């Protein structure tokens, strides 16, 4: 299982999707992370204002922050920094995770209890 970690700047909440002035980029990013989790990717999202100890524990992240706070968000895949300073789109995240439409389609095709034709509900 791939692991995706996002080190984000200080925000008002864990997703940044709150308040009266919601950033639509963060709304889409939150939806994309949820979709990746549904594809089997382990997703961890860290907010500098709420989890500073997680940032301090990762020396690669500290080095990036020493270069400038504009390096946030930092995207890490399986322990390697793959992007800094931008929220990646779903296709970009898929590329960094080496996911293809075929592999995600297979995951989506796994039958479950509550598929439209399962008869369970």
mmCIF file of C-alpha atoms in Angstrom, residues 3-93:
data_model
loop_
_atom_site.group_PDB
_atom_site.id
_atom_site.type_symbol
_atom_site.label_atom_id
_atom_site.label_comp_id
_atom_site.label_asym_id
_atom_site.label_seq_id
_atom_site.Cartn_x
_atom_site.Cartn_y
_atom_site.Cartn_z
ATOM 1 C CA UNK A 3 1.499 6.085 1.723
ATOM 2 C CA UNK A 4 0.771 9.736 0.963
ATOM 3 C CA UNK A 5 1.617 12.407 3.537
ATOM 4 C CA UNK A 6 0.737 16.079 3.233
ATOM 5 C CA UNK A 7 2.514 18.670 5.404
ATOM 6 C CA UNK A 8 0.391 21.812 5.248
ATOM 7 C CA UNK A 9 0.748 25.389 6.464
ATOM 8 C CA UNK A 10 -1.067 26.524 9.571
ATOM 9 C CA UNK A 11 -4.801 26.456 8.943
ATOM 10 C CA UNK A 12 -7.892 26.955 11.056
ATOM 11 C CA UNK A 13 -8.784 23.236 11.011
ATOM 12 C CA UNK A 14 -7.413 19.905 9.798
ATOM 13 C CA UNK A 15 -8.621 20.415 6.206
ATOM 14 C CA UNK A 16 -8.743 24.207 5.840
ATOM 15 C CA UNK A 17 -12.303 23.802 4.596
ATOM 16 C CA UNK A 18 -14.192 25.911 7.090
ATOM 17 C CA UNK A 19 -15.130 29.494 7.804
ATOM 18 C CA UNK A 20 -16.889 31.951 5.547
ATOM 19 C CA UNK A 21 -14.133 32.230 2.912
ATOM 20 C CA UNK A 22 -13.561 28.634 1.805
ATOM 21 C CA UNK A 23 -10.676 28.018 -0.602
ATOM 22 C CA UNK A 24 -12.083 25.940 -3.471
ATOM 23 C CA UNK A 25 -8.636 24.427 -4.106
ATOM 24 C CA UNK A 26 -8.702 22.945 -0.598
ATOM 25 C CA UNK A 27 -12.227 21.637 -1.118
ATOM 26 C CA UNK A 28 -11.152 19.804 -4.292
ATOM 27 C CA UNK A 29 -7.941 18.604 -2.638
ATOM 28 C CA UNK A 30 -9.896 17.154 0.299
ATOM 29 C CA UNK A 31 -12.167 15.320 -2.156
ATOM 30 C CA UNK A 32 -9.144 13.998 -4.072
ATOM 31 C CA UNK A 33 -7.536 12.719 -0.862
ATOM 32 C CA UNK A 34 -10.772 10.974 0.081
ATOM 33 C CA UNK A 35 -10.896 9.375 -3.372
ATOM 34 C CA UNK A 36 -7.267 8.186 -3.007
ATOM 35 C CA UNK A 37 -8.070 6.661 0.376
ATOM 36 C CA UNK A 38 -10.946 4.801 -1.275
ATOM 37 C CA UNK A 39 -8.417 3.476 -3.820
ATOM 38 C CA UNK A 40 -6.362 1.948 -1.003
ATOM 39 C CA UNK A 41 -3.788 4.719 -0.514
ATOM 40 C CA UNK A 42 -2.881 5.435 3.115
ATOM 41 C CA UNK A 43 -3.362 9.193 3.461
ATOM 42 C CA UNK A 44 -2.024 11.308 6.328
ATOM 43 C CA UNK A 45 -2.538 15.059 6.457
ATOM 44 C CA UNK A 46 -0.610 17.235 8.917
ATOM 45 C CA UNK A 47 -1.425 20.831 9.829
ATOM 46 C CA UNK A 48 1.467 22.953 11.137
ATOM 47 C CA UNK A 49 -0.720 24.718 13.701
ATOM 48 C CA UNK A 50 -2.112 21.486 15.137
ATOM 49 C CA UNK A 51 0.738 18.973 14.707
ATOM 50 C CA UNK A 52 4.088 20.826 14.820
ATOM 51 C CA UNK A 53 5.790 17.787 16.373
ATOM 52 C CA UNK A 54 5.164 15.760 13.199
ATOM 53 C CA UNK A 55 6.926 18.434 11.136
ATOM 54 C CA UNK A 56 9.874 18.584 13.536
ATOM 55 C CA UNK A 57 10.260 14.804 13.428
ATOM 56 C CA UNK A 58 10.845 14.746 9.655
ATOM 57 C CA UNK A 59 14.273 16.230 8.803
ATOM 58 C CA UNK A 60 13.494 16.462 5.069
ATOM 59 C CA UNK A 61 10.428 18.553 5.863
ATOM 60 C CA UNK A 62 12.434 20.744 8.253
ATOM 61 C CA UNK A 63 15.022 21.383 5.505
ATOM 62 C CA UNK A 64 12.287 22.451 3.095
ATOM 63 C CA UNK A 65 10.755 24.768 5.695
ATOM 64 C CA UNK A 66 14.195 26.267 6.398
ATOM 65 C CA UNK A 67 14.312 27.181 2.691
ATOM 66 C CA UNK A 68 11.027 29.038 3.083
ATOM 67 C CA UNK A 69 7.523 28.613 4.382
ATOM 68 C CA UNK A 70 6.281 28.957 0.815
ATOM 69 C CA UNK A 71 7.480 25.339 0.377
ATOM 70 C CA UNK A 72 4.302 24.236 2.172
ATOM 71 C CA UNK A 73 2.366 22.178 1.378
ATOM 72 C CA UNK A 74 4.939 19.406 1.095
ATOM 73 C CA UNK A 75 3.753 16.167 -0.483
ATOM 74 C CA UNK A 76 5.552 12.966 0.521
ATOM 75 C CA UNK A 77 5.038 9.561 -1.100
ATOM 76 C CA UNK A 78 6.475 6.545 0.686
ATOM 77 C CA UNK A 79 8.933 8.751 2.592
ATOM 78 C CA UNK A 80 10.142 10.786 -0.402
ATOM 79 C CA UNK A 81 9.244 14.415 -1.077
ATOM 80 C CA UNK A 82 7.567 14.600 -4.479
ATOM 81 C CA UNK A 83 6.200 18.153 -4.469
ATOM 82 C CA UNK A 84 6.464 21.434 -2.603
ATOM 83 C CA UNK A 85 4.509 24.662 -2.562
ATOM 84 C CA UNK A 86 1.400 23.536 -4.401
ATOM 85 C CA UNK A 87 -1.708 21.437 -3.928
ATOM 86 C CA UNK A 88 -1.523 18.770 -6.617
ATOM 87 C CA UNK A 89 -4.504 17.858 -8.754
ATOM 88 C CA UNK A 90 -5.953 14.335 -8.767
ATOM 89 C CA UNK A 91 -4.119 13.381 -12.012
ATOM 90 C CA UNK A 92 -0.860 14.735 -10.578
ATOM 91 C CA UNK A 93 -1.375 12.813 -7.329
#
